[in-house]
Amino acid sequence: MGRLTDKVLIITGGAQGMGEVHAKKAIAEGAKVVITDLNKEKGQQTAEILGENAIFIQQDVSKEADWQHVIDETLKTWKRIDVLVNNAGITYNKTLQDITLDDYLKIVNINQVSVFLGIKAVSEVMKQQGSGSIINISSMNGLVGGAIGYTDTKFAVRGMTKAVAKELSPFNIRVNSVHPGVIQTPMLEQEDVREAVKAFEKTIPMRRVAQAEEVSNLVCFLASDDASYSTGSEFVIDGGLTAQ
């Protein structure tokens, strides 16, 4: 028996990257998973690979109507929603002077507004069930400065987590934020960034970047009953980068 046996998770941005790794780990722990993404082709492929305990629903996380569709389809398929992982997010590598208002608002809508909409959408279901766990993926840049737009929204996710945790605690709904540092991804293996990553690793107190599975282990802990008394908290997984 896994620690997520029979729990139903919704994971946004689950077609690839960290979201896909979270989904794989959750299923290995016994969960049933709904992955959502704007990329329909990739999402369907990923759900097929994950097997019978996964379904894919195409979603624009910044649209309220899409959230209601995800809720309806999840309940239709598995009758309940135990966990929401607000994982979808974007950033632009642009300076303050180069980033446009359209760029900025797109980041806000996907990184911040989507988290608000997701929490609002699942909270009524979780209230009726008398339990739930909401996990908001922020970043170490929700604690310290980074790129304009990305940093702003990740700080907002951190604050939103605390505000909502206080409101939903009486209903046995836990809300926490996760703050990853640098994660090993295929992008870090590209020839043009490999040397820069090696140099940066030396600045990390643990002298290495994180493996994606290490973040998923934390997500699954927060999704499980093992984290039954944790809410409104920041869970930092950055190898000590933000340690003061």
XYZ file of C-alpha atoms in Angstrom:
244
model
C 0.000 0.000 0.000
C 1.418 3.365 -1.020
C 0.929 6.482 1.060
C -1.366 7.944 -1.631
C -3.493 4.844 -2.180
C -6.923 5.779 -3.615
C -6.247 9.517 -3.404
C -7.209 11.547 -6.480
C -4.752 14.234 -7.572
C -5.078 17.028 -10.134
C -1.691 18.189 -11.427
C -1.563 21.213 -13.720
C 1.188 21.462 -16.314
C 1.408 17.697 -16.037
C 2.138 16.791 -19.654
C 5.895 17.060 -19.256
C 8.707 18.321 -17.048
C 8.251 18.430 -13.300
C 4.498 17.893 -13.548
C 5.001 14.598 -15.348
C 7.511 13.455 -12.706
C 5.055 14.376 -9.926
C 2.361 12.319 -11.671
C 4.608 9.263 -12.059
C 5.611 9.374 -8.394
C 2.019 9.831 -7.212
C 0.810 6.857 -9.243
C 3.678 4.770 -7.881
C 2.370 5.704 -4.418
C -1.111 4.403 -5.315
C -2.855 7.572 -6.502
C -5.188 8.250 -9.370
C -4.046 11.304 -11.302
C -5.586 13.900 -13.586
C -2.928 15.720 -15.580
C -3.908 18.950 -17.274
C -2.032 20.957 -19.855
C -2.568 23.200 -22.846
C -0.496 20.805 -24.987
C -3.122 18.234 -25.982
C -0.854 15.926 -27.983
C 1.820 15.694 -25.303
C -0.756 15.397 -22.547
C -2.502 12.473 -24.196
C 0.831 10.743 -24.812
C 1.866 11.173 -21.186
C -1.462 9.878 -19.843
C -1.155 6.834 -22.091
C 2.342 6.134 -20.744
C 1.190 6.598 -17.137
C -1.506 3.973 -17.619
C -4.997 3.297 -16.347
C -4.620 5.419 -13.214
C -4.113 8.620 -15.219
C -6.329 10.716 -17.441
C -5.555 13.878 -19.389
C -7.773 16.954 -19.640
C -6.770 19.843 -21.857
C -6.822 23.073 -19.884
C -5.911 26.724 -20.049
C -5.222 27.253 -16.341
C -5.937 30.980 -16.617
C -9.572 30.356 -17.666
C -12.246 29.888 -15.001
C -14.466 27.852 -17.343
C -11.610 25.407 -17.971
C -11.215 24.886 -14.243
C -14.882 24.014 -13.874
C -14.529 21.519 -16.728
C -11.565 19.876 -14.987
C -13.511 19.626 -11.708
C -16.571 18.170 -13.436
C -14.581 15.587 -15.401
C -12.524 14.545 -12.389
C -15.623 13.990 -10.276
C -17.303 12.157 -13.137
C -14.325 9.788 -13.438
C -13.202 9.303 -9.819
C -15.959 10.839 -7.648
C -13.639 12.920 -5.447
C -10.656 15.290 -5.389
C -8.119 14.859 -2.620
C -5.143 16.890 -3.846
C -4.487 19.811 -6.166
C -0.910 20.464 -7.309
C -0.722 23.927 -8.873
C 2.367 23.202 -10.957
C 1.856 25.098 -14.225
C 4.173 28.064 -14.690
C 6.209 30.080 -17.184
C 8.948 32.703 -17.222
C 10.742 34.940 -19.716
C 14.457 35.637 -19.689
C 13.967 39.368 -20.215
C 15.061 42.505 -18.407
C 12.680 45.059 -16.929
C 13.167 47.270 -19.980
C 12.682 44.438 -22.473
C 9.639 42.728 -21.014
C 6.352 43.983 -22.440
C 3.071 44.457 -20.616
C 1.628 41.536 -22.579
C 4.558 39.357 -21.485
C 4.093 40.420 -17.890
C 0.355 39.801 -17.817
C 0.815 36.372 -19.381
C 3.174 35.401 -16.567
C 0.736 36.773 -13.977
C -2.198 34.885 -15.494
C -0.419 31.539 -15.697
C 1.693 31.677 -12.524
C -0.620 33.562 -10.192
C -4.214 33.842 -11.419
C -4.302 30.122 -12.218
C -3.390 29.291 -8.620
C -6.238 31.454 -7.327
C -8.691 29.873 -9.763
C -7.523 26.359 -8.941
C -7.818 26.843 -5.194
C -11.246 28.394 -5.557
C -12.437 25.592 -7.832
C -11.351 22.658 -5.653
C -12.074 24.169 -2.248
C -15.843 23.637 -2.378
C -15.394 19.979 -3.287
C -12.840 19.510 -0.515
C -15.094 21.264 2.005
C -17.884 18.814 1.214
C -15.459 15.914 1.639
C -14.072 17.325 4.872
C -10.462 17.015 3.731
C -7.954 18.010 1.092
C -4.406 19.099 0.348
C -3.464 21.951 -1.964
C 0.184 22.211 -3.009
C 1.295 25.386 -4.734
C 4.588 25.145 -6.595
C 6.381 28.420 -6.016
C 10.167 28.707 -6.335
C 13.231 29.772 -4.411
C 12.445 33.023 -6.260
C 9.361 33.225 -4.098
C 11.850 33.837 -1.286
C 14.649 35.798 -2.975
C 14.908 37.928 -6.089
C 15.138 36.609 -9.636
C 13.639 37.425 -13.024
C 11.027 40.190 -13.209
C 7.536 38.767 -13.534
C 8.532 35.306 -12.389
C 9.760 36.477 -8.987
C 6.720 38.697 -8.464
C 4.244 35.913 -9.137
C 6.117 33.329 -7.091
C 6.096 35.686 -4.096
C 2.349 36.108 -4.699
C 1.849 32.332 -4.652
C 3.632 32.214 -1.302
C 1.345 34.900 0.140
C -1.781 33.370 -1.353
C -0.872 30.047 0.234
C -0.780 31.600 3.698
C -4.014 33.553 3.263
C -5.975 30.574 1.982
C -4.466 28.151 4.509
C -5.919 30.208 7.362
C -9.345 30.318 5.747
C -9.519 26.633 4.835
C -7.908 25.085 7.927
C -11.232 24.692 9.791
C -12.419 22.456 6.937
C -9.406 20.127 7.268
C -7.936 21.446 4.017
C -4.186 21.974 4.095
C -2.437 24.493 1.806
C 1.349 24.633 1.463
C 3.906 26.017 -0.961
C 6.968 24.268 -2.387
C 10.063 26.289 -3.279
C 12.478 24.396 -5.553
C 15.910 25.671 -6.465
C 17.774 24.483 -9.557
C 16.406 21.177 -10.845
C 18.166 18.748 -13.175
C 16.313 18.873 -16.499
C 17.293 18.135 -20.114
C 17.743 21.888 -20.592
C 20.652 21.870 -18.133
C 22.409 19.254 -20.258
C 22.479 21.418 -23.353
C 26.006 22.160 -24.511
C 25.590 25.934 -24.340
C 24.629 25.918 -20.646
C 26.407 22.840 -19.286
C 29.568 24.662 -18.200
C 27.601 27.492 -16.625
C 25.594 24.969 -14.613
C 28.779 23.266 -13.401
C 30.128 26.614 -12.235
C 26.849 27.490 -10.515
C 26.775 24.156 -8.689
C 29.831 25.288 -6.732
C 27.764 28.112 -5.212
C 25.121 25.708 -3.895
C 25.889 24.650 -0.309
C 25.105 21.008 -1.182
C 27.312 21.322 -4.310
C 24.755 19.836 -6.700
C 21.428 20.581 -8.374
C 18.325 18.657 -7.322
C 16.957 15.653 -9.127
C 13.343 16.016 -10.234
C 12.353 13.002 -8.136
C 13.534 14.775 -4.988
C 10.951 17.501 -5.530
C 8.283 14.890 -6.285
C 9.079 13.122 -3.017
C 8.286 16.346 -1.175
C 5.094 16.904 -3.177
C 3.898 13.382 -2.390
C 4.675 13.890 1.301
C 2.508 17.023 1.362
C -0.226 15.205 -0.547
C -0.242 12.376 1.976
C -1.659 12.042 5.472
C 1.930 12.064 6.757
C 1.739 15.872 6.462
C -1.550 16.061 8.373
C -0.490 18.970 10.623
C 1.368 21.067 8.058
C -0.433 24.020 6.518
C 0.384 27.582 5.519
C 4.060 26.686 5.315
C 6.909 27.038 2.834
C 8.793 23.856 2.041
C 12.146 24.821 0.562
C 14.102 22.352 -1.563
C 17.077 24.314 -2.887
C 20.179 22.615 -1.464
C 20.693 25.530 0.913
C 20.789 28.334 -1.681
C 18.455 30.595 0.279
C 19.797 29.662 3.719
C 20.629 32.769 5.712
